[in-house]
Structures are given as C-alpha cells and as structure tokens.
Short mmCIF file of C-alpha atoms in Angstrom, two decimals:
data_model
loop_
_atom_site.label_atom_id
_atom_site.label_comp_id
_atom_site.label_asym_id
_atom_site.label_seq_id
_atom_site.Cartn_x
_atom_site.Cartn_y
_atom_site.Cartn_z
CA MET A 1 15.63 94.01 29.11
CA LYS A 2 17.66 95.18 32.25
CA LEU A 3 17.97 91.60 33.49
CA LYS A 4 19.25 90.74 29.94
CA ILE A 5 22.14 93.14 30.34
CA ILE A 6 22.95 92.14 33.52
CA LEU A 7 23.12 88.36 32.81
CA LEU A 8 25.07 89.28 29.87
CA SER A 9 27.76 90.84 31.99
CA LEU A 10 27.76 88.50 34.86
CA ILE A 11 28.56 85.57 31.84
CA THR A 12 31.40 87.82 30.33
CA THR A 13 32.44 88.23 33.61
CA LEU A 14 32.85 84.71 34.55
CA SER A 15 34.02 83.83 31.26
CA LEU A 16 37.27 86.16 31.56
CA GLN A 17 37.69 84.78 35.09
CA ALA A 18 38.15 81.51 33.35
CA GLN A 19 40.33 82.52 30.66
CA THR A 20 42.48 84.27 33.20
CA ASN A 21 42.59 81.61 35.52
CA LYS A 22 43.48 79.15 32.67
CA LYS A 23 46.40 81.37 31.53
CA LYS A 24 47.56 81.46 34.96
CA VAL A 25 48.15 77.65 35.34
CA ASN A 26 51.34 76.48 33.86
CA THR A 27 52.78 73.23 33.77
CA ASP A 28 55.76 72.48 36.50
CA GLY A 29 59.18 73.59 36.11
CA LEU A 30 61.58 76.21 36.26
CA PHE A 31 60.76 79.72 34.83
CA ALA A 32 62.94 82.93 34.04
CA THR A 33 60.46 86.22 33.87
CA ILE A 34 63.13 88.71 31.76
CA THR A 35 61.37 92.35 32.13
CA THR A 36 62.56 94.53 29.36
CA ASN A 37 61.85 98.25 28.31
CA LYS A 38 59.71 96.75 25.62
CA GLY A 39 57.84 93.98 28.04
CA THR A 40 58.21 90.88 29.30
CA ILE A 41 59.64 87.67 28.16
CA LEU A 42 58.78 84.26 29.95
CA LEU A 43 61.16 81.32 29.31
CA GLN A 44 60.82 77.80 30.35
CA LEU A 45 64.56 76.66 31.54
CA GLU A 46 65.71 72.79 30.65
CA TYR A 47 67.00 71.85 34.01
CA GLN A 48 66.94 68.63 33.23
CA LYS A 49 68.73 68.35 30.18
CA SER A 50 71.10 71.37 30.69
CA PRO A 51 71.13 71.56 34.36
CA ILE A 52 75.14 73.16 34.75
CA THR A 53 74.03 75.86 32.24
CA VAL A 54 70.71 76.60 33.69
CA ALA A 55 72.43 76.37 37.32
CA ASN A 56 74.88 78.95 35.76
CA PHE A 57 72.13 80.80 34.65
CA ILE A 58 69.99 81.04 37.79
CA THR A 59 72.90 81.99 40.40
CA LEU A 60 73.68 84.71 38.17
CA VAL A 61 70.14 85.87 38.04
CA GLU A 62 69.95 85.41 42.00
CA GLY A 63 73.17 86.86 42.33
CA ASN A 64 74.55 83.84 44.34
CA ASN A 65 77.23 82.85 41.85
CA PRO A 66 80.27 82.69 44.25
CA TYR A 67 82.74 82.63 40.97
CA VAL A 68 81.75 85.84 39.64
CA THR A 69 84.80 88.29 39.70
CA THR A 70 83.24 91.43 38.38
CA SER A 71 83.23 93.51 41.74
CA ASP A 72 80.23 95.76 40.83
CA LEU A 73 78.38 92.47 39.92
CA LYS A 74 79.50 90.10 42.48
CA GLY A 75 76.62 89.01 44.86
CA LYS A 76 73.94 91.24 43.05
CA PRO A 77 71.42 90.54 40.27
CA PHE A 78 73.98 89.86 37.36
CA TYR A 79 71.42 90.53 34.36
CA ASP A 80 69.80 93.61 35.93
CA GLY A 81 70.55 96.77 34.13
CA LEU A 82 72.31 95.01 31.08
CA LYS A 83 71.69 95.54 27.42
CA PHE A 84 70.98 93.57 24.70
CA HIS A 85 74.26 94.46 22.87
CA ARG A 86 73.82 92.28 19.87
CA VAL A 87 70.65 92.30 17.73
CA ILE A 88 70.51 90.44 14.11
CA ALA A 89 67.17 91.16 12.36
CA ASP A 90 65.05 87.33 11.82
CA PHE A 91 68.18 85.88 13.65
CA MET A 92 68.51 86.31 17.10
CA ILE A 93 68.59 88.88 20.12
CA GLN A 94 71.96 88.65 22.45
CA GLY A 95 72.31 89.92 25.90
CA GLY A 96 74.25 89.40 29.53
CA ASP A 97 77.45 91.05 28.52
CA PRO A 98 78.49 93.73 31.70
CA LEU A 99 80.80 95.63 29.14
CA GLY A 100 78.06 95.65 26.45
CA ASN A 101 80.30 94.97 23.84
CA GLY A 102 80.15 91.21 23.25
CA SER A 103 83.52 90.83 25.02
CA GLY A 104 82.47 90.77 28.92
CA GLY A 105 81.59 88.27 30.86
CA PRO A 106 81.38 87.03 34.92
CA GLY A 107 85.17 86.35 34.87
CA TYR A 108 84.92 82.21 34.25
CA SER A 109 83.76 79.79 31.83
CA PHE A 110 82.12 76.56 31.86
CA LYS A 111 81.35 73.34 29.40
CA ASP A 112 78.90 72.87 26.78
CA GLU A 113 76.06 70.87 27.23
CA PHE A 114 74.25 69.15 24.08
CA ASN A 115 71.49 67.41 24.02
CA ASP A 116 69.98 65.68 21.03
CA ALA A 117 66.13 66.26 22.37
CA LEU A 118 67.24 70.31 22.40
CA ARG A 119 67.49 71.28 18.68
CA PHE A 120 67.10 74.94 17.08
CA ASP A 121 64.25 73.82 15.32
CA LYS A 122 62.10 76.84 16.04
CA GLY A 123 61.93 80.60 16.89
CA GLY A 124 62.42 81.40 21.04
CA ILE A 125 65.37 79.37 21.78
CA LEU A 126 67.12 80.10 24.42
CA ALA A 127 70.91 79.30 24.43
CA MET A 128 74.67 80.66 25.09
CA ALA A 129 76.94 82.75 23.24
CA ASN A 130 79.92 81.53 23.05
CA SER A 131 83.41 82.16 21.42
CA GLY A 132 84.49 78.51 20.90
CA PRO A 133 83.94 74.98 22.94
CA LYS A 134 84.04 75.31 26.49
CA THR A 135 83.73 79.16 26.98
CA ASN A 136 80.26 79.91 27.97
CA GLY A 137 80.01 82.60 30.64
CA SER A 138 76.92 85.03 31.08
CA GLN A 139 76.21 85.64 27.24
CA PHE A 140 72.78 84.31 26.09
CA PHE A 141 70.88 84.87 22.86
CA ILE A 142 67.03 84.21 21.77
CA THR A 143 66.14 83.14 18.25
CA HIS A 144 63.61 84.63 16.12
CA LYS A 145 63.28 81.30 14.17
CA ASP A 146 64.85 78.24 13.49
CA THR A 147 68.52 78.08 13.12
CA PRO A 148 69.61 74.14 12.88
CA TRP A 149 73.24 75.41 11.65
CA LEU A 150 73.58 76.31 15.99
CA ASN A 151 72.91 72.97 16.82
CA ASP A 152 75.51 70.68 18.71
CA LYS A 153 77.69 74.37 18.63
CA HIS A 154 75.78 76.40 21.59
CA THR A 155 74.22 74.97 24.63
CA ILE A 156 70.38 75.49 24.40
CA PHE A 157 68.84 75.98 27.75
CA GLY A 158 65.54 76.89 27.40
CA HIS A 159 62.45 78.18 25.34
CA VAL A 160 60.05 81.11 25.11
CA THR A 161 56.35 80.38 26.56
CA GLU A 162 55.13 83.76 26.49
CA GLY A 163 56.44 87.28 25.03
CA MET A 164 57.66 86.02 21.67
CA ASP A 165 56.07 89.41 20.58
CA VAL A 166 58.72 91.32 22.60
CA VAL A 167 61.70 89.05 21.28
CA ASN A 168 60.60 90.58 17.98
CA GLN A 169 60.47 93.99 18.87
CA ILE A 170 63.72 94.16 20.95
CA LEU A 171 66.49 96.62 19.23
CA MET A 172 69.95 96.97 20.24
CA ASP A 173 70.54 98.74 23.52
CA ASP A 174 67.22 97.77 24.79
CA VAL A 175 67.30 97.24 28.38
CA ILE A 176 66.93 94.11 30.83
CA THR A 177 65.32 95.79 33.82
CA LYS A 178 65.17 92.81 35.79
CA VAL A 179 65.18 89.06 35.68
CA THR A 180 63.53 86.65 38.15
CA ILE A 181 63.04 82.91 38.54
CA THR A 182 60.16 81.18 39.56
CA ARG A 183 59.88 77.50 40.55
CA LYS A 184 56.86 75.21 40.36
CA GLY A 185 56.83 71.67 41.35
CA SER A 186 58.50 69.73 43.81
CA ASP A 187 61.41 68.35 41.24
CA ALA A 188 61.99 72.65 40.14
CA LYS A 189 61.89 73.35 43.81
CA LYS A 190 64.53 70.60 44.40
CA PHE A 191 66.98 71.91 42.21
CA ASP A 192 69.90 73.90 43.81
CA ALA A 193 71.20 75.87 41.44
CA LYS A 194 74.02 77.20 43.33
CA LYS A 195 74.93 73.90 44.78
CA ILE A 196 75.06 71.90 41.43
CA PHE A 197 76.87 74.88 39.62
CA THR A 198 79.86 74.82 43.07
CA THR A 199 80.11 71.25 42.56
CA TYR A 200 80.46 71.02 38.83
CA TYR A 201 83.24 74.08 39.26
CA GLU A 202 85.20 72.77 41.77
CA ASN A 203 85.57 69.22 40.25
CA LYS A 204 85.80 71.24 36.61
CA ALA A 205 89.85 70.64 36.31
CA GLU A 206 89.30 67.01 37.36
CA ASP A 207 86.54 66.37 34.73
CA GLU A 208 88.24 68.06 31.96
CA LYS A 209 91.34 65.68 32.45
CA LYS A 210 88.57 62.72 32.25
CA GLU A 211 87.21 64.45 29.32
CA ALA A 212 90.61 64.53 27.78
CA LEU A 213 91.33 60.78 28.31
CA LEU A 214 88.01 59.58 26.84
CA ALA A 215 88.34 61.84 24.00
CA GLU A 216 91.58 60.49 23.15
CA GLU A 217 90.47 57.20 23.52
CA LYS A 218 87.55 57.78 21.39
CA LYS A 219 90.24 59.01 18.66
CA LYS A 220 92.32 55.97 19.05
CA GLN A 221 89.39 53.96 18.70
CA ALA A 222 87.84 55.97 15.56
CA ALA A 223 91.34 55.62 14.10
CA ALA A 224 91.71 51.88 14.47
CA LEU A 225 88.16 51.53 12.78
CA ALA A 226 89.27 53.83 9.89
CA LEU A 227 92.58 51.71 9.22
CA GLU A 228 90.55 48.51 9.61
CA LYS A 229 88.27 50.15 7.12
CA GLU A 230 90.82 51.13 4.57
CA LYS A 231 92.21 47.60 5.09
CA GLU A 232 88.90 46.02 3.97
CA TYR A 233 88.66 48.56 1.37
CA LYS A 234 92.09 47.94 -0.16
CA LEU A 235 91.27 44.18 -0.36
CA LYS A 236 87.85 44.31 -2.13
CA TYR A 237 89.25 46.63 -4.70
CA ALA A 238 92.64 45.40 -4.92
CA PRO A 239 92.47 44.26 -8.46
CA VAL A 240 91.14 47.47 -9.81
CA ILE A 241 93.72 49.32 -8.03
CA THR A 242 96.72 47.50 -8.80
CA ALA A 243 95.67 47.68 -12.55
CA LYS A 244 95.28 51.52 -12.40
CA ALA A 245 98.73 51.22 -10.68
CA THR A 246 100.61 49.63 -13.54
CA GLU A 247 98.86 51.11 -16.05
CA LEU A 248 99.76 54.88 -14.86
CA SER A 249 103.29 53.48 -14.23
CA GLU A 250 103.75 52.53 -18.00
CA SER A 251 102.42 55.73 -19.23
CA LYS A 252 104.83 57.51 -17.23
CA LYS A 253 107.66 55.97 -19.14
CA THR A 254 106.59 57.72 -22.26
CA ALA A 255 105.18 61.02 -20.78
CA THR A 256 106.27 64.43 -21.73
CA THR A 257 107.67 67.05 -19.14
CA THR A 258 107.40 70.70 -19.06
CA PRO A 259 110.02 73.30 -17.60
CA THR A 260 108.06 73.43 -14.29
CA GLY A 261 108.23 69.28 -13.89
CA LEU A 262 104.82 68.49 -14.90
CA MET A 263 104.45 65.06 -16.48
CA TYR A 264 101.97 64.63 -19.35
CA LYS A 265 100.68 62.09 -21.58
CA ILE A 266 97.87 62.55 -24.02
CA THR A 267 96.14 59.30 -24.70
CA SER A 268 93.28 60.50 -26.97
CA LYS A 269 93.04 63.78 -29.32
CA GLY A 270 90.22 65.51 -30.34
CA SER A 271 89.30 67.91 -32.77
CA GLY A 272 92.66 69.80 -32.37
CA GLU A 273 90.88 73.00 -31.90
CA LYS A 274 92.51 75.08 -29.02
CA PRO A 275 90.41 76.56 -26.15
CA ALA A 276 89.96 80.33 -26.87
CA GLU A 277 90.90 82.45 -24.14
CA GLY A 278 88.08 83.82 -22.47
CA SER A 279 85.85 80.92 -23.61
CA THR A 280 84.59 78.43 -20.91
CA LEU A 281 85.88 74.78 -21.48
CA TYR A 282 84.40 71.62 -19.57
CA PHE A 283 86.41 69.14 -18.14
CA HIS A 284 85.72 65.50 -16.53
CA TYR A 285 88.71 64.31 -14.50
CA ALA A 286 89.92 61.04 -12.06
CA GLY A 287 92.36 61.78 -9.28
CA TYR A 288 94.71 58.79 -8.53
CA PHE A 289 97.57 58.38 -6.02
CA GLU A 290 100.51 57.00 -7.21
CA ASP A 291 99.68 53.34 -6.06
CA GLY A 292 96.35 53.75 -8.04
CA SER A 293 94.13 54.72 -5.52
CA LEU A 294 91.27 56.79 -6.69
CA PHE A 295 91.00 59.73 -3.94
CA ASP A 296 88.07 61.84 -6.23
CA SER A 297 86.28 61.57 -9.66
CA SER A 298 83.78 63.81 -11.47
CA LYS A 299 82.72 60.92 -13.36
CA GLU A 300 80.11 58.18 -11.49
CA GLU A 301 80.92 55.40 -13.44
CA ILE A 302 84.85 55.86 -12.19
CA ALA A 303 83.79 56.51 -8.62
CA THR A 304 81.34 53.73 -8.54
CA ALA A 305 84.31 51.01 -10.07
CA TYR A 306 86.41 52.40 -7.16
CA GLY A 307 83.78 51.99 -4.07
CA LYS A 308 83.50 55.71 -3.86
CA HIS A 309 80.11 56.47 -5.14
CA ASP A 310 78.81 59.05 -3.22
CA ASN A 311 74.74 59.24 -3.34
CA ASN A 312 74.59 62.77 -2.04
CA ARG A 313 76.88 63.77 -4.41
CA ALA A 314 74.86 61.68 -7.16
CA ALA A 315 71.77 63.38 -6.10
CA GLN A 316 72.92 67.13 -6.39
CA GLY A 317 74.18 66.42 -9.57
CA GLY A 318 78.07 66.74 -8.62
CA TYR A 319 78.76 63.84 -11.23
CA SER A 320 79.04 66.14 -14.38
CA ALA A 321 81.91 68.26 -16.19
CA PHE A 322 83.18 71.13 -14.46
CA PRO A 323 83.14 74.86 -16.12
CA PHE A 324 86.50 76.55 -16.43
CA PRO A 325 87.17 79.91 -17.60
CA VAL A 326 90.13 79.56 -20.20
CA GLY A 327 93.07 81.68 -19.00
CA ARG A 328 92.33 81.73 -15.35
CA GLN A 329 95.00 81.38 -13.04
CA ASP A 330 94.07 80.86 -9.67
CA GLY A 331 91.27 78.68 -8.20
CA MET A 332 92.89 75.52 -8.81
CA ILE A 333 96.71 74.12 -7.95
CA PRO A 334 98.75 74.86 -10.45
CA GLY A 335 99.87 71.78 -12.07
CA PHE A 336 96.04 71.39 -12.65
CA THR A 337 95.78 74.68 -14.57
CA GLU A 338 98.72 73.71 -16.48
CA ALA A 339 97.48 70.65 -17.44
CA LEU A 340 94.29 72.23 -19.01
CA SER A 341 96.43 74.68 -21.04
CA LEU A 342 98.02 71.27 -22.41
CA LEU A 343 94.65 69.98 -23.85
CA ASN A 344 92.38 70.66 -26.84
CA TYR A 345 88.63 70.20 -27.31
CA GLY A 346 88.24 66.26 -26.87
CA ASP A 347 91.41 65.54 -25.90
CA LYS A 348 92.28 63.27 -22.99
CA GLY A 349 95.35 62.98 -21.07
CA ILE A 350 97.48 61.84 -17.82
CA PHE A 351 99.09 64.29 -15.93
CA TYR A 352 101.76 63.75 -13.04
CA ILE A 353 101.73 66.37 -10.86
CA PRO A 354 104.67 66.86 -8.37
CA SER A 355 103.84 67.92 -4.81
CA ASN A 356 105.19 71.62 -5.45
CA LEU A 357 102.52 71.85 -8.18
CA ALA A 358 99.76 70.41 -5.88
CA TYR A 359 99.39 70.77 -2.30
CA GLY A 360 102.95 70.61 -1.17
CA GLU A 361 103.98 70.17 2.44
CA ARG A 362 100.58 71.04 3.99
CA GLY A 363 98.42 68.43 1.88
CA ALA A 364 94.67 68.80 2.09
CA GLY A 365 91.82 67.97 4.09
CA GLY A 366 93.09 64.91 5.59
CA VAL A 367 92.65 63.61 1.82
CA ILE A 368 95.69 64.51 0.30
CA PRO A 369 98.98 63.70 2.47
CA PRO A 370 102.01 65.99 2.48
CA ASN A 371 104.50 66.04 -0.19
CA ALA A 372 102.13 63.66 -2.58
CA THR A 373 102.53 63.28 -6.49
CA LEU A 374 99.04 63.50 -7.82
CA ILE A 375 98.17 61.85 -11.22
CA PHE A 376 94.87 63.18 -12.96
CA GLU A 377 93.11 61.55 -16.23
CA ILE A 378 91.67 64.69 -17.67
CA GLU A 379 89.27 65.14 -20.89
CA VAL A 380 88.31 68.46 -22.31
CA TYR A 381 84.84 69.43 -23.59
CA LYS A 382 83.71 72.46 -25.68
CA GLU A 383 80.40 71.53 -24.17
CA GLN A 384 78.71 70.41 -21.31
CA PRO A 385 78.50 66.94 -22.09
CA ALA A 386 74.79 64.95 -21.03
CA PRO A 387 75.14 62.82 -17.92
CA LYS A 388 75.15 59.06 -18.84
CA SER A 389 72.15 57.40 -18.52
#
C-alpha cells in the first residue's frame, strides 16, 4: 500500500512538471508582461504587422524613447506606476496616460498602422487610444470583447495570451506596477525598437508630405472614376431622365405657388379626407433634381427604373412608406413639411421646393449640391400600404 502511494505521488509530480514545462513553452515573438495590482497580463506584440506602434510601445516600456518630453518620465520606464484611468464595463480598459485623465501623453504623436489581418474580432485586443487620425502617443487599451466598429480607427498592435481574467477584473484607478518586454526567437531579438522608431520619427515630416501627395492623387483618381461612372450612368439612363425632366417642367407651368415660395400641383386626388392633427400618415416619395435625375425614392420600382436600386436597403425593408406625425414641424426640410400639409389621404402631387426651403447653401451629404431646387413626387396614405410583390 505504501508503495502504491509513493508511485502515485511520483506520477502526479511528473505530470505536474510536464504541465509546467508545457506552459512555459511559448511560440517565438515579442511579448509584454503588464503587472498590475490585480495580477499579470501577458500580451503578444504584432511587431511585423504594426512595427512603428510596437517600437513606440517598447521604447516607452524600456525608457529609451528619445522623444519623450515629460521630464520626470524621460529615460525611465514610462508605464510603471501609471493607472488604468478609463474603464468601461464590457468594453475595454485604458491606461498609459501620465496625467491620469485621458489628456496626457509622451509629448509627441505618430501615425496609424492599419492591417486587414488585425481586426477587433475578439476580446483581449491591444490597441492605441487616440483623438483622431495620426494622434497616437502612449495611451493604449485592451478590449473585453469583439468591437468591430473600431476597425481601421485604432491601431491594433497585440493581443492577450494569458491573464484575460485579470483584464476583466481591472477597475478604474487600478495600477500598472510594472511592464517588461520579452524577446523570443531570432527575429524578435533582431527587432531594434529604438532604431525603428527613431528612423520613422526623423523622417516623419517627409513621409507625411509623400502621404499627402499620394492621398491627393488617390482623391483625383477617385473623382475621375466617379465622373466617368456618372457619364456612363447618364448615357444609359438618358431616356428616362430626359422624359422625367420634360414632365416636371410641363407640370410646373400650371403649378400653384404658396406664400413661402413652394410650388405644387396635385396630380391625383384621393378620398378628400384631411389627416387629423396628432394622427400618423404614411407617405411615399421620389426626389428629383431639375434635370430629371433621381436622387432618392422610397419606391423600389422607381429606384430600379433609374438604376438606383440598393439591395441592402431592400433587404432591410427600406423601400416602404414613411410614417409621419401630422402637425410635426421638425425632422424634415421646411418645404417637405409644408408639402405634406397640402395633401389629403390618397392625394399625389408634385412639389417644387426652392433651396431656401430645402438645404440652402450648405447642401446635404455630398448628394444635394448647394442652392439646389428639389422636386418631389409625394403620395399620402392613411395606413401603411402593402409592399408590391
């Protein structure tokens, strides 16, 4: 019996040693260990996909970043002793601000590094906090879960490999007691963080000029492509656009003008019942420019006829009559609100809305140009009409 106990003890010991040894075997790479008052977080750094960001982080961790301007942190481990100053439950934990209020940093900023292979598709993603493009400094955050809306807005430069339970326990003002860097494998050991970041920063101004020129060139190419597509579109749909322009122009000749300057013509009369104040009416619309081109419609068949059909909108039920509280004065351009007030249930009309009753000098969303007169065909319903099959 004693022998069995000894053998069992020996087997258990060997098994534990094997598990311990297995746990210690990690893949090659660059790793950061963040020790906090709640425990330790181990992160693998994406030095090949986000080299500038990782180089910045490592030089701050190891206290050899030459561009730090904060006197009491220059030449010292930057993160040691700082707090997690921002924690949002079920979202992320954020640290790295020497001021502890979200406004501090190392005294410089650097560019973003976005990579299609690095996505906010799980918890434990390590990324840079920023206040806009190219404003990265020292602040970082670690996510609790997938946050896809952050893709290509915040540079990802690592992920948690151990200690996610610690991440989930962190509260605001918990302390980063120490951060250390571990290099495993020849490639990781060759990664000279100080040299990489210094080379980038010394050439930053010139690189930004090149990036600006490249961005401007891409913008011109995109504009040229958009113009070419617009020409192709107008050529293809010229017959329907021209016919609509003629129709709208002819209708305008017999339109009535209201004191505000809105012009309208009732093209089809309904029941004659006036929508009661406080009730909800439903309306379909089609919006045109004076040249007969369509900019939007709630009717799927009209959008299709003009080559403007949106499959996503259709899938989400976007081609349906809109509900509107009778008497409401906000939420729409003044001319459209006035147009609705002129219609009875079942009526259909054409409305010519001058720019001062539409979007004026500012235009709208790159779709409505400044000072544009808008023409709407509107039809009003007492109940939501059934979709066409």
